[in-house]
Tab-separated table of C-alpha atoms in Angstrom:
chain	number	residue	atom	x	y	z
F	200	UNK	CA	136.290	90.498	129.117
F	201	UNK	CA	139.212	92.841	129.141
F	202	UNK	CA	139.043	96.613	130.880
F	203	UNK	CA	140.182	97.967	127.482
F	204	UNK	CA	136.893	96.350	125.836
F	205	UNK	CA	134.606	97.453	128.690
F	206	UNK	CA	135.996	101.185	128.299
F	207	UNK	CA	133.609	103.742	126.843
F	208	UNK	CA	134.149	104.855	123.482
F	209	UNK	CA	135.106	108.457	123.141
F	210	UNK	CA	135.192	110.964	120.237
F	211	UNK	CA	138.946	110.855	120.192
F	212	UNK	CA	138.317	106.983	119.091
F	213	UNK	CA	136.035	108.035	116.507
F	214	UNK	CA	138.420	110.414	115.082
F	215	UNK	CA	141.426	108.132	115.235
F	216	UNK	CA	139.297	105.631	113.316
F	217	UNK	CA	137.873	108.163	110.756
F	218	UNK	CA	141.418	109.616	110.335
F	219	UNK	CA	140.024	113.144	111.359
F	220	UNK	CA	140.278	115.631	114.269
F	221	UNK	CA	137.937	115.481	117.233
F	222	UNK	CA	136.525	118.811	116.211
F	223	UNK	CA	135.476	117.384	112.949
F	224	UNK	CA	133.792	114.661	114.690
F	225	UNK	CA	131.878	117.178	116.819
F	226	UNK	CA	130.911	119.131	113.652
F	227	UNK	CA	129.785	116.187	111.899
F	228	UNK	CA	127.480	114.879	114.896
F	229	UNK	CA	126.336	118.430	115.889
F	230	UNK	CA	125.512	119.653	112.433
F	231	UNK	CA	128.079	122.592	112.535
F	232	UNK	CA	129.061	125.231	113.501
F	233	UNK	CA	131.909	124.435	110.690
F	234	UNK	CA	130.949	122.719	107.406
F	235	UNK	CA	132.169	119.136	106.940
F	236	UNK	CA	132.575	117.616	103.480
F	237	UNK	CA	130.171	114.800	102.593
F	238	UNK	CA	132.913	112.085	102.132
F	239	UNK	CA	134.390	113.143	105.588
F	240	UNK	CA	131.129	112.994	107.233
F	241	UNK	CA	130.484	109.375	105.881
F	242	UNK	CA	133.798	108.384	107.465
F	243	UNK	CA	133.004	109.734	110.737
F	244	UNK	CA	129.420	108.108	110.741
F	245	UNK	CA	130.872	104.802	109.731
F	246	UNK	CA	133.294	105.068	112.667
F	247	UNK	CA	130.579	105.739	114.867
F	248	UNK	CA	128.633	102.598	113.798
F	249	UNK	CA	131.542	100.443	114.116
F	250	UNK	CA	132.726	101.543	117.426
F	251	UNK	CA	129.066	102.032	118.880
F	252	UNK	CA	129.772	105.311	120.088
F	253	UNK	CA	126.917	107.025	121.925
F	254	UNK	CA	127.460	110.736	122.405
F	255	UNK	CA	127.183	112.125	126.084
F	256	UNK	CA	123.987	113.883	126.533
F	257	UNK	CA	124.975	116.162	129.287
F	258	UNK	CA	128.534	117.070	127.582
F	259	UNK	CA	126.406	117.764	124.389
F	260	UNK	CA	124.077	120.071	126.557
F	261	UNK	CA	126.902	121.962	127.862
F	262	UNK	CA	128.685	122.521	124.480
F	263	UNK	CA	125.535	123.513	122.614
F	264	UNK	CA	123.871	125.417	125.625
F	265	UNK	CA	120.833	123.329	125.458
F	266	UNK	CA	119.778	119.573	124.891
F	267	UNK	CA	117.447	118.336	122.173
F	268	UNK	CA	115.317	117.103	124.929
F	269	UNK	CA	112.061	118.602	126.413
F	270	UNK	CA	110.952	117.996	129.996
F	271	UNK	CA	107.302	117.056	130.886
F	272	UNK	CA	106.142	117.384	134.397
F	273	UNK	CA	102.501	116.000	134.840
F	274	UNK	CA	100.212	115.462	137.796
F	275	UNK	CA	99.787	111.811	137.703
F	276	UNK	CA	100.858	109.281	135.189
F	277	UNK	CA	98.682	106.891	136.343
F	278	UNK	CA	95.553	109.009	135.173
F	279	UNK	CA	94.380	107.916	131.561
F	280	UNK	CA	93.965	111.681	130.826
F	281	UNK	CA	97.584	112.560	131.612
F	282	UNK	CA	98.995	109.507	130.035
F	283	UNK	CA	96.885	110.348	126.760
F	284	UNK	CA	98.557	113.766	126.974
F	285	UNK	CA	102.100	112.661	127.598
F	286	UNK	CA	101.705	110.556	124.592
F	287	UNK	CA	100.547	113.217	122.470
F	288	UNK	CA	103.570	115.302	123.635
F	289	UNK	CA	106.184	112.524	122.707
F	290	UNK	CA	104.586	112.113	119.333
F	291	UNK	CA	104.721	115.754	118.528
F	292	UNK	CA	108.416	116.123	120.030
F	293	UNK	CA	109.663	113.199	118.155
F	294	UNK	CA	108.187	114.586	114.930
F	295	UNK	CA	110.393	117.900	115.473
F	296	UNK	CA	113.395	115.808	116.471
F	297	UNK	CA	113.477	115.876	120.158
F	298	UNK	CA	112.844	113.491	122.981
F	299	UNK	CA	110.883	113.870	126.265
F	300	UNK	CA	111.829	113.174	129.875
F	301	UNK	CA	108.683	112.840	131.988
F	302	UNK	CA	108.371	113.196	135.717
F	303	UNK	CA	105.125	112.562	137.442
F	304	UNK	CA	104.420	114.668	140.701
F	305	UNK	CA	101.486	112.536	142.211
F	306	UNK	CA	100.027	116.001	143.275
F	307	UNK	CA	103.017	116.885	145.605
F	308	UNK	CA	104.084	120.386	145.084
F	309	UNK	CA	107.628	119.495	146.468
F	310	UNK	CA	107.968	116.876	143.712
F	311	UNK	CA	106.840	119.585	141.064
F	312	UNK	CA	109.577	121.943	142.339
F	313	UNK	CA	112.289	119.170	142.375
F	314	UNK	CA	111.236	118.057	138.711
F	315	UNK	CA	111.357	121.670	137.465
F	316	UNK	CA	114.822	122.332	139.100
F	317	UNK	CA	116.285	119.109	137.810
F	318	UNK	CA	115.242	119.537	134.330
F	319	UNK	CA	116.291	123.082	134.340
F	320	UNK	CA	119.714	121.932	135.521
F	321	UNK	CA	119.753	119.582	132.616
F	322	UNK	CA	119.586	122.481	130.324
F	323	UNK	CA	116.748	120.949	128.385
F	324	UNK	CA	115.246	122.648	125.407
F	325	UNK	CA	112.113	123.583	127.306
F	326	UNK	CA	109.769	122.348	129.975
F	327	UNK	CA	105.966	121.548	129.828
F	328	UNK	CA	104.253	121.912	133.085
F	329	UNK	CA	100.909	120.088	133.395
F	330	UNK	CA	100.651	119.945	137.255
F	331	UNK	CA	98.980	122.627	139.420
F	332	UNK	CA	101.286	124.686	141.651
F	333	UNK	CA	100.125	127.422	144.194
F	334	UNK	CA	101.601	130.788	144.686
F	335	UNK	CA	103.566	129.897	147.768
F	336	UNK	CA	105.169	126.843	146.279
F	337	UNK	CA	105.731	128.687	143.063
F	338	UNK	CA	107.828	131.264	145.011
F	339	UNK	CA	110.186	128.767	145.878
F	340	UNK	CA	111.468	128.257	142.395
F	341	UNK	CA	114.194	130.694	141.304
F	342	UNK	CA	113.611	131.919	137.677
F	343	UNK	CA	114.301	128.945	135.337
F	344	UNK	CA	116.708	129.419	132.457
F	345	UNK	CA	114.871	126.753	130.297
F	346	UNK	CA	111.641	128.156	128.599
F	347	UNK	CA	108.478	127.054	130.271
F	348	UNK	CA	104.979	126.446	128.817
F	349	UNK	CA	102.139	125.647	131.214
F	350	UNK	CA	99.521	123.208	129.848
F	351	UNK	CA	96.111	122.988	131.580
F	352	UNK	CA	97.974	124.744	134.563
F	353	UNK	CA	98.237	128.490	135.646
F	354	UNK	CA	101.234	128.932	138.166
F	355	UNK	CA	102.727	132.292	138.808
F	356	UNK	CA	105.785	131.423	136.811
F	357	UNK	CA	107.216	133.220	133.911
F	358	UNK	CA	105.952	131.180	130.924
F	359	UNK	CA	106.478	131.409	127.022
F	360	UNK	CA	102.697	130.243	126.759
F	361	UNK	CA	99.939	129.125	129.048
F	362	UNK	CA	97.477	126.979	127.160
F	363	UNK	CA	94.268	125.963	128.799
F	364	UNK	CA	90.821	124.279	127.980
F	365	UNK	CA	87.716	126.409	128.651
F	366	UNK	CA	86.906	124.687	131.761
F	367	UNK	CA	83.979	127.285	132.571
F	368	UNK	CA	82.306	126.870	129.215
F	369	UNK	CA	82.684	123.136	129.460
F	370	UNK	CA	81.007	122.955	132.806
F	371	UNK	CA	78.102	125.224	131.720
F	372	UNK	CA	77.615	122.935	128.684
F	373	UNK	CA	77.441	119.850	130.881
F	374	UNK	CA	74.823	121.579	133.264
F	375	UNK	CA	72.759	122.851	130.422
F	376	UNK	CA	72.546	119.264	129.121
F	377	UNK	CA	71.338	118.068	132.450
F	378	UNK	CA	68.921	120.771	133.103
F	379	UNK	CA	67.580	120.206	129.677
F	380	UNK	CA	66.965	116.631	130.679
F	381	UNK	CA	64.898	117.798	133.451
F	382	UNK	CA	67.487	117.673	136.427
F	383	UNK	CA	66.791	120.834	138.410
F	384	UNK	CA	69.614	120.300	141.001
F	385	UNK	CA	72.866	118.663	140.281
F	386	UNK	CA	75.491	117.239	142.805
F	387	UNK	CA	79.151	118.304	142.384
F	388	UNK	CA	82.390	116.328	142.868
F	389	UNK	CA	85.518	117.902	142.522
F	390	UNK	CA	87.794	120.840	143.921
F	391	UNK	CA	86.569	122.862	146.827
F	392	UNK	CA	85.245	126.325	146.211
F	393	UNK	CA	87.876	128.801	144.815
F	394	UNK	CA	90.313	126.178	143.634
F	395	UNK	CA	88.877	125.474	140.219
F	396	UNK	CA	86.653	126.998	137.651
F	397	UNK	CA	84.573	124.060	137.332
F	398	UNK	CA	83.176	124.540	140.850
F	399	UNK	CA	82.414	128.429	140.229
F	400	UNK	CA	80.820	127.501	136.836
F	401	UNK	CA	78.798	124.683	138.494
F	402	UNK	CA	77.661	127.218	141.241
F	403	UNK	CA	76.801	129.904	138.500
F	404	UNK	CA	74.807	127.609	136.224
F	405	UNK	CA	72.263	127.104	139.233
F	406	UNK	CA	72.349	130.611	140.236
F	407	UNK	CA	71.751	132.212	136.794
F	408	UNK	CA	68.933	129.726	136.091
F	409	UNK	CA	67.124	130.303	139.332
F	410	UNK	CA	68.065	126.715	140.422
F	411	UNK	CA	69.259	125.570	143.800
F	412	UNK	CA	72.449	123.547	143.771
F	413	UNK	CA	72.919	120.118	145.106
F	414	UNK	CA	75.325	118.907	147.411
F	415	UNK	CA	79.037	119.057	146.746
F	416	UNK	CA	82.012	116.897	147.866
F	417	UNK	CA	85.509	118.307	147.718
F	418	UNK	CA	87.896	115.316	146.731
F	419	UNK	CA	90.978	114.325	144.996
F	420	UNK	CA	90.926	113.732	141.033
F	421	UNK	CA	91.108	110.058	141.489
F	422	UNK	CA	88.743	106.759	141.282
F	423	UNK	CA	88.940	106.729	145.172
F	424	UNK	CA	88.037	110.234	145.613
F	425	UNK	CA	84.975	110.015	143.257
F	426	UNK	CA	83.792	106.851	145.224
F	427	UNK	CA	84.328	108.331	148.539
F	428	UNK	CA	82.683	111.759	147.520
F	429	UNK	CA	79.584	110.033	145.954
F	430	UNK	CA	79.221	107.802	149.189
F	431	UNK	CA	79.286	110.974	151.227
F	432	UNK	CA	76.695	112.657	149.196
F	433	UNK	CA	74.518	109.637	149.201
F	434	UNK	CA	74.605	109.714	152.985
F	435	UNK	CA	72.871	113.169	152.654
F	436	UNK	CA	70.497	112.726	149.780
F	437	UNK	CA	70.105	110.821	146.519
F	438	UNK	CA	70.733	113.513	143.683
F	439	UNK	CA	69.216	113.039	140.306
F	440	UNK	CA	72.218	113.958	138.717
F	441	UNK	CA	75.990	114.602	139.196
F	442	UNK	CA	78.615	116.589	137.796
F	443	UNK	CA	82.148	115.002	138.194
F	444	UNK	CA	85.144	117.229	137.614
F	445	UNK	CA	87.138	114.391	135.685
F	446	UNK	CA	86.342	111.025	134.225
F	447	UNK	CA	88.455	109.269	136.765
F	448	UNK	CA	86.089	110.802	139.565
F	449	UNK	CA	83.016	109.805	137.629
F	450	UNK	CA	84.248	106.166	137.257
F	451	UNK	CA	84.449	105.910	141.065
F	452	UNK	CA	81.141	107.521	141.446
F	453	UNK	CA	79.597	104.956	139.249
F	454	UNK	CA	80.906	102.344	141.397
F	455	UNK	CA	79.556	103.882	144.563
F	456	UNK	CA	76.020	104.204	142.721
F	457	UNK	CA	76.077	100.544	141.774
F	458	UNK	CA	76.876	99.450	145.212
F	459	UNK	CA	73.701	101.148	146.582
F	460	UNK	CA	71.447	99.792	143.856
F	461	UNK	CA	71.228	102.922	141.872
F	462	UNK	CA	70.799	102.612	137.996
F	463	UNK	CA	72.573	105.121	135.742
F	464	UNK	CA	71.250	106.909	134.068
F	465	UNK	CA	67.529	105.692	134.903
F	466	UNK	CA	67.654	106.915	138.346
F	467	UNK	CA	70.862	109.064	138.382
F	468	UNK	CA	72.494	110.764	135.679
F	469	UNK	CA	76.308	111.238	135.599
F	470	UNK	CA	78.264	113.573	133.437
F	471	UNK	CA	82.097	114.198	133.577
F	472	UNK	CA	84.914	116.258	132.243
F	473	UNK	CA	88.088	115.047	130.043
F	474	UNK	CA	86.941	112.392	127.628
F	475	UNK	CA	89.783	110.628	128.560
F	476	UNK	CA	90.400	106.982	126.961
F	477	UNK	CA	88.539	105.486	129.774
F	478	UNK	CA	85.281	107.185	129.348
F	479	UNK	CA	83.928	105.250	126.336
F	480	UNK	CA	84.690	102.055	128.288
F	481	UNK	CA	83.056	102.888	131.662
F	482	UNK	CA	79.864	101.153	132.608
F	483	UNK	CA	77.897	102.976	131.428
F	484	UNK	CA	79.934	104.900	128.799
F	485	UNK	CA	80.487	108.541	130.165
F	486	UNK	CA	78.740	111.515	128.812
F	487	UNK	CA	81.896	113.955	129.148
F	488	UNK	CA	83.400	117.135	128.145
F	489	UNK	CA	85.956	116.678	125.421
F	490	UNK	CA	89.515	118.469	125.796
F	491	UNK	CA	91.427	118.817	122.717
F	492	UNK	CA	94.398	117.264	124.165
F	493	UNK	CA	96.210	116.436	120.950
F	494	UNK	CA	95.939	120.147	119.779
F	495	UNK	CA	97.176	121.536	123.037
F	496	UNK	CA	100.051	119.127	123.144
F	497	UNK	CA	101.142	119.913	119.749
F	498	UNK	CA	100.885	123.767	120.478
F	499	UNK	CA	102.996	123.327	123.644
F	500	UNK	CA	105.665	121.431	121.815
F	501	UNK	CA	105.702	124.286	119.112
F	502	UNK	CA	105.910	126.915	121.462
F	503	UNK	CA	109.300	125.569	122.737
F	504	UNK	CA	110.857	123.948	119.572
F	505	UNK	CA	109.301	126.190	116.701
F	506	UNK	CA	108.827	129.673	117.897
F	507	UNK	CA	108.007	130.718	114.389
F	508	UNK	CA	104.510	128.850	114.940
F	509	UNK	CA	103.306	131.840	116.868
F	510	UNK	CA	102.250	130.031	119.870
F	511	UNK	CA	102.814	132.290	123.039
F	512	UNK	CA	101.031	134.043	125.644
F	513	UNK	CA	97.662	132.826	126.971
F	514	UNK	CA	95.450	130.626	124.827
F	515	UNK	CA	92.143	129.017	125.738
F	516	UNK	CA	90.875	126.143	123.651
F	517	UNK	CA	87.094	125.251	122.837
F	518	UNK	CA	85.602	122.120	124.391
F	519	UNK	CA	82.561	120.174	123.382
F	520	UNK	CA	80.113	117.754	124.991
F	521	UNK	CA	80.218	114.089	124.126
F	522	UNK	CA	76.817	112.575	124.901
F	523	UNK	CA	77.001	108.925	125.677
F	524	UNK	CA	74.923	106.610	127.922
F	525	UNK	CA	75.392	107.909	131.491
F	526	UNK	CA	72.879	110.766	131.176
F	527	UNK	CA	69.137	110.597	130.677
F	528	UNK	CA	65.787	112.233	131.495
F	529	UNK	CA	65.153	112.866	135.316
F	530	UNK	CA	63.360	109.690	136.913
F	531	UNK	CA	59.730	110.416	137.636
F	532	UNK	CA	58.359	107.724	140.103
F	533	UNK	CA	55.050	106.179	138.949
F	534	UNK	CA	51.944	106.280	141.150
F	535	UNK	CA	52.612	102.752	142.323
F	536	UNK	CA	56.178	103.813	143.309
F	537	UNK	CA	55.009	106.720	145.154
F	538	UNK	CA	52.553	104.740	147.117
F	539	UNK	CA	55.160	102.259	147.946
F	540	UNK	CA	57.421	104.845	149.527
F	541	UNK	CA	54.872	106.694	151.821
F	542	UNK	CA	57.525	106.742	154.649
F	543	UNK	CA	61.175	106.217	155.157
F	544	UNK	CA	60.689	102.844	156.387
F	545	UNK	CA	57.142	101.940	155.449
F	546	UNK	CA	55.441	100.246	152.568
F	547	UNK	CA	51.840	100.784	151.739
F	548	UNK	CA	50.603	97.377	149.865
F	549	UNK	CA	47.425	97.295	147.960
F	550	UNK	CA	44.679	95.717	149.713
F	551	UNK	CA	42.782	93.041	148.415
F	552	UNK	CA	39.179	93.633	147.825
F	553	UNK	CA	36.702	92.468	150.576
F	554	UNK	CA	34.908	89.201	150.062
F	555	UNK	CA	31.164	89.257	149.287
């Protein structure tokens, strides 16, 4: 193959084949700012197709002041909840004629900062941040030139909109469900105190109802975190019910419970948060708090690409409890079971009647 055949096609090549100026090619491909006669525009598009010309996105962004691309920075692409959210953002962005660049931070604040800076340097049309960022790390970011929307996040950054599910209401809903089933003390798997609304709501639900909270384990929002946290709690006691702050955590907790021979929900009930695609396929299917992911994603995209939609400022979304098979009434030991568990390592067997 000759060097000439490998040479990238330019707008000048398109202009030459179409018999127009380079400016007319730009007007046609960019939709302005000057009008182009339909017949002329058809010749330009025919030339583009014949030559296989592909516009340079970076150059286009510089000429227009922005690109027809959105940036999406998410916590963990391997988490089914975030994968579902990313898909919803892509679908809505494509519907509005835009594409999405996705960056996964894996919970690393340094990666979050790097992704935000890189997307801003690309002059994307806007950035959707779906990854936590504390105050100290947020201060390391200079003011972004690209508009920002935070989705399920609340970093101290100038934002066009901050869109969040009602984490507190969802947690209280889940705890009320367990209380109604007779579970007076519920264990907690999730963030440490002060780091998340779910922990505070779990604590408040017990306090306001005159109940004593069960044990809590501060863990990562992963299957491994749920597994390790559940094992830690089981070393202390066996709770009758567990609240897991995410479906991923719950899946790990279910495995830990299976390994020690505890049945869900007959011996331990588990309720979680998110209603991710994994929830109905867990064993057993998870009772969980549903987040309106598609609605929040659509609003996040609209805030950036369709300002006339009116999506701006803070907005909190209603959640709902989806009851499946991982929760049930509190297990009440029978009289026989009570006799068989007199001490931690003893077993009182029924005695045979005396011979006569």
